[in-house]
Coordinates of C-alpha atoms in Angstrom, one line a residue:
X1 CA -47.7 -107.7 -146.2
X2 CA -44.4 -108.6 -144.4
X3 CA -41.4 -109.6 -146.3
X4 CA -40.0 -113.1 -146.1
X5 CA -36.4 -112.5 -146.6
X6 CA -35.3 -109.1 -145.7
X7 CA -32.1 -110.3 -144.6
X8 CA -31.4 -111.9 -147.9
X9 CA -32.4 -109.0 -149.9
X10 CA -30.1 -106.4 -147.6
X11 CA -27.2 -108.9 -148.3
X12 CA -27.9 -108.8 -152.1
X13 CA -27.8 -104.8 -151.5
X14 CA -24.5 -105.1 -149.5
X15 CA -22.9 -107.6 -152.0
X16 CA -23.4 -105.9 -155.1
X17 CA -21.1 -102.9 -155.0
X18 CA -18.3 -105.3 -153.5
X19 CA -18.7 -107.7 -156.9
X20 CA -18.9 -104.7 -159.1
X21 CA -15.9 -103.2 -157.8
X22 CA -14.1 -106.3 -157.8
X23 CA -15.1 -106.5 -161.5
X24 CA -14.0 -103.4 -162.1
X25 CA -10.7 -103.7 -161.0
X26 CA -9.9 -107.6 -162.5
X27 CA -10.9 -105.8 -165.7
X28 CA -7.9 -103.3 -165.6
X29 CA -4.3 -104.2 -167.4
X30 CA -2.2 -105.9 -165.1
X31 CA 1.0 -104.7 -165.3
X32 CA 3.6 -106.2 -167.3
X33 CA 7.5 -106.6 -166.5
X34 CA 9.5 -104.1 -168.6
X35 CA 6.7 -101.9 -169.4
X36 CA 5.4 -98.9 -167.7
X37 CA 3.7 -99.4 -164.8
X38 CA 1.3 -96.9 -162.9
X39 CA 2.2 -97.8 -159.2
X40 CA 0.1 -96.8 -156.8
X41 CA 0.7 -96.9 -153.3
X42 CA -1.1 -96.6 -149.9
X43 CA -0.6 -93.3 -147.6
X44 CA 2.4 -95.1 -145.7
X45 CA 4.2 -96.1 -149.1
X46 CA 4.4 -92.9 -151.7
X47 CA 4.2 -94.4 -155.3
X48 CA 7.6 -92.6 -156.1
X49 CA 9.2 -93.7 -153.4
X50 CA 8.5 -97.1 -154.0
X51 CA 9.4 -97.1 -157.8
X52 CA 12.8 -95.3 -156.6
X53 CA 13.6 -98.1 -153.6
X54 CA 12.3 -100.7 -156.1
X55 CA 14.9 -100.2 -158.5
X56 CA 13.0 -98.2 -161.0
X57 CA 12.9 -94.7 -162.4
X58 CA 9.8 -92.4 -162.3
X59 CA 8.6 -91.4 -165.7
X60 CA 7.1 -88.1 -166.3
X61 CA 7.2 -84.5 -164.9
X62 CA 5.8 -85.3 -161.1
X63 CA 3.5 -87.8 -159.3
X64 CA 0.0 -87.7 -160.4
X65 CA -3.0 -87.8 -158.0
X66 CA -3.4 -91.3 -157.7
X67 CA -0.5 -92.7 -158.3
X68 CA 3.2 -92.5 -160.2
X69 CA 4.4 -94.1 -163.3
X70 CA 7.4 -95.7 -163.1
X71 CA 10.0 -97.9 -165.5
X72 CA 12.6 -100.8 -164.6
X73 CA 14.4 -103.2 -167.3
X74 CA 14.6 -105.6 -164.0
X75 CA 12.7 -108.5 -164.0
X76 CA 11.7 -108.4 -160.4
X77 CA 10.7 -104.8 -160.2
X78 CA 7.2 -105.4 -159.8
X79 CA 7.7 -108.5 -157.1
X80 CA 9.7 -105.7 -155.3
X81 CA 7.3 -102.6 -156.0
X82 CA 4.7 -105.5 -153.9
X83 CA 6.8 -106.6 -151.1
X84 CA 7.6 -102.4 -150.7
X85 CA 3.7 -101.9 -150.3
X86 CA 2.0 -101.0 -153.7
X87 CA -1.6 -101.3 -153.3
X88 CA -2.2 -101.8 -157.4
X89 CA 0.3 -102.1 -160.3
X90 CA -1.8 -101.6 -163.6
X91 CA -0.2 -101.3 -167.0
X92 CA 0.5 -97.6 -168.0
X93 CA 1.1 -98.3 -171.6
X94 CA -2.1 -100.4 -172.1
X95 CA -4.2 -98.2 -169.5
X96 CA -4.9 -95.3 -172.0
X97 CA -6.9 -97.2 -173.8
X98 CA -9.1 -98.4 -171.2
X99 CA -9.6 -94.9 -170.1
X100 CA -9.9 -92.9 -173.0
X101 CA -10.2 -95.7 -175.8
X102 CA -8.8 -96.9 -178.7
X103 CA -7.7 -93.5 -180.4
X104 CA -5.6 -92.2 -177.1

C-alpha cells in the first residue's frame, strides 16, 4: 500500500518542532522597562557587554551560561539592548517562576 501524501506528512514532521518552539518561547516573560532583564546575546554581542554599552549595570557575581542579568532605570534600555544585538530580553524578576514555580 503506497502512501498518498508523504510530502504532506514530512512537512507536518518538519513544522511541528518550529511551532512548539515558537510556543515555547512567546510563552516566556517579556521583559519589562525598569526591571531586571536576562539579556542574552549572540556570539558577536556578549550579554554584558551589551547591558554595559546600553546604559545598564550587570546584576550579580558574573555572566551566567546563557545569558547576563542586567538593570537600567532608563526607559529606552531595552530598545537599546535590541538595536546593540540581543537575541532575547526575558524578564529576570518574573522568570523564576516559570522555571522553578511559584515558591522560587
Amino acid at each position: 500500500m503506497r502512501h498518498s501524501c508523504p510530502r504532506l506528512a514530512l512537512a507536518a514532521l518538519a513544522a511541528f518542532p518550529l511551532l512548539w518552539g515558537a510556543a515555547a518561547l512567546a510563552a516566556l516573560p517579556a521583559a519589562r522597562p525598569g526591571y531586571p532583564v536576562l539579556v542574552i546575546g549572540g556570539p558577536f554581542a556578549p550579554a554584558a557587554e551589551l547591558a554595559v554599552l546600553a546604559g545598564g549595570y550587570p546584576v550579580g557575581p558574573g555572566t551566567g551560561v546563557i545569558g547576563q542579568i542586567a538593570h537600567s532605570q532608563d526607559p529606552s534600555f531595552l530598545s537599546r539592548l535590541r538595536d546593540g544585538g540581543a537575541l532575547l530580553l526575558l524578564d529576570a524578576e518574573r522568570l523564576s517562576f516559570v522555571t522553578c514555580g511559584p515558591d522560587a
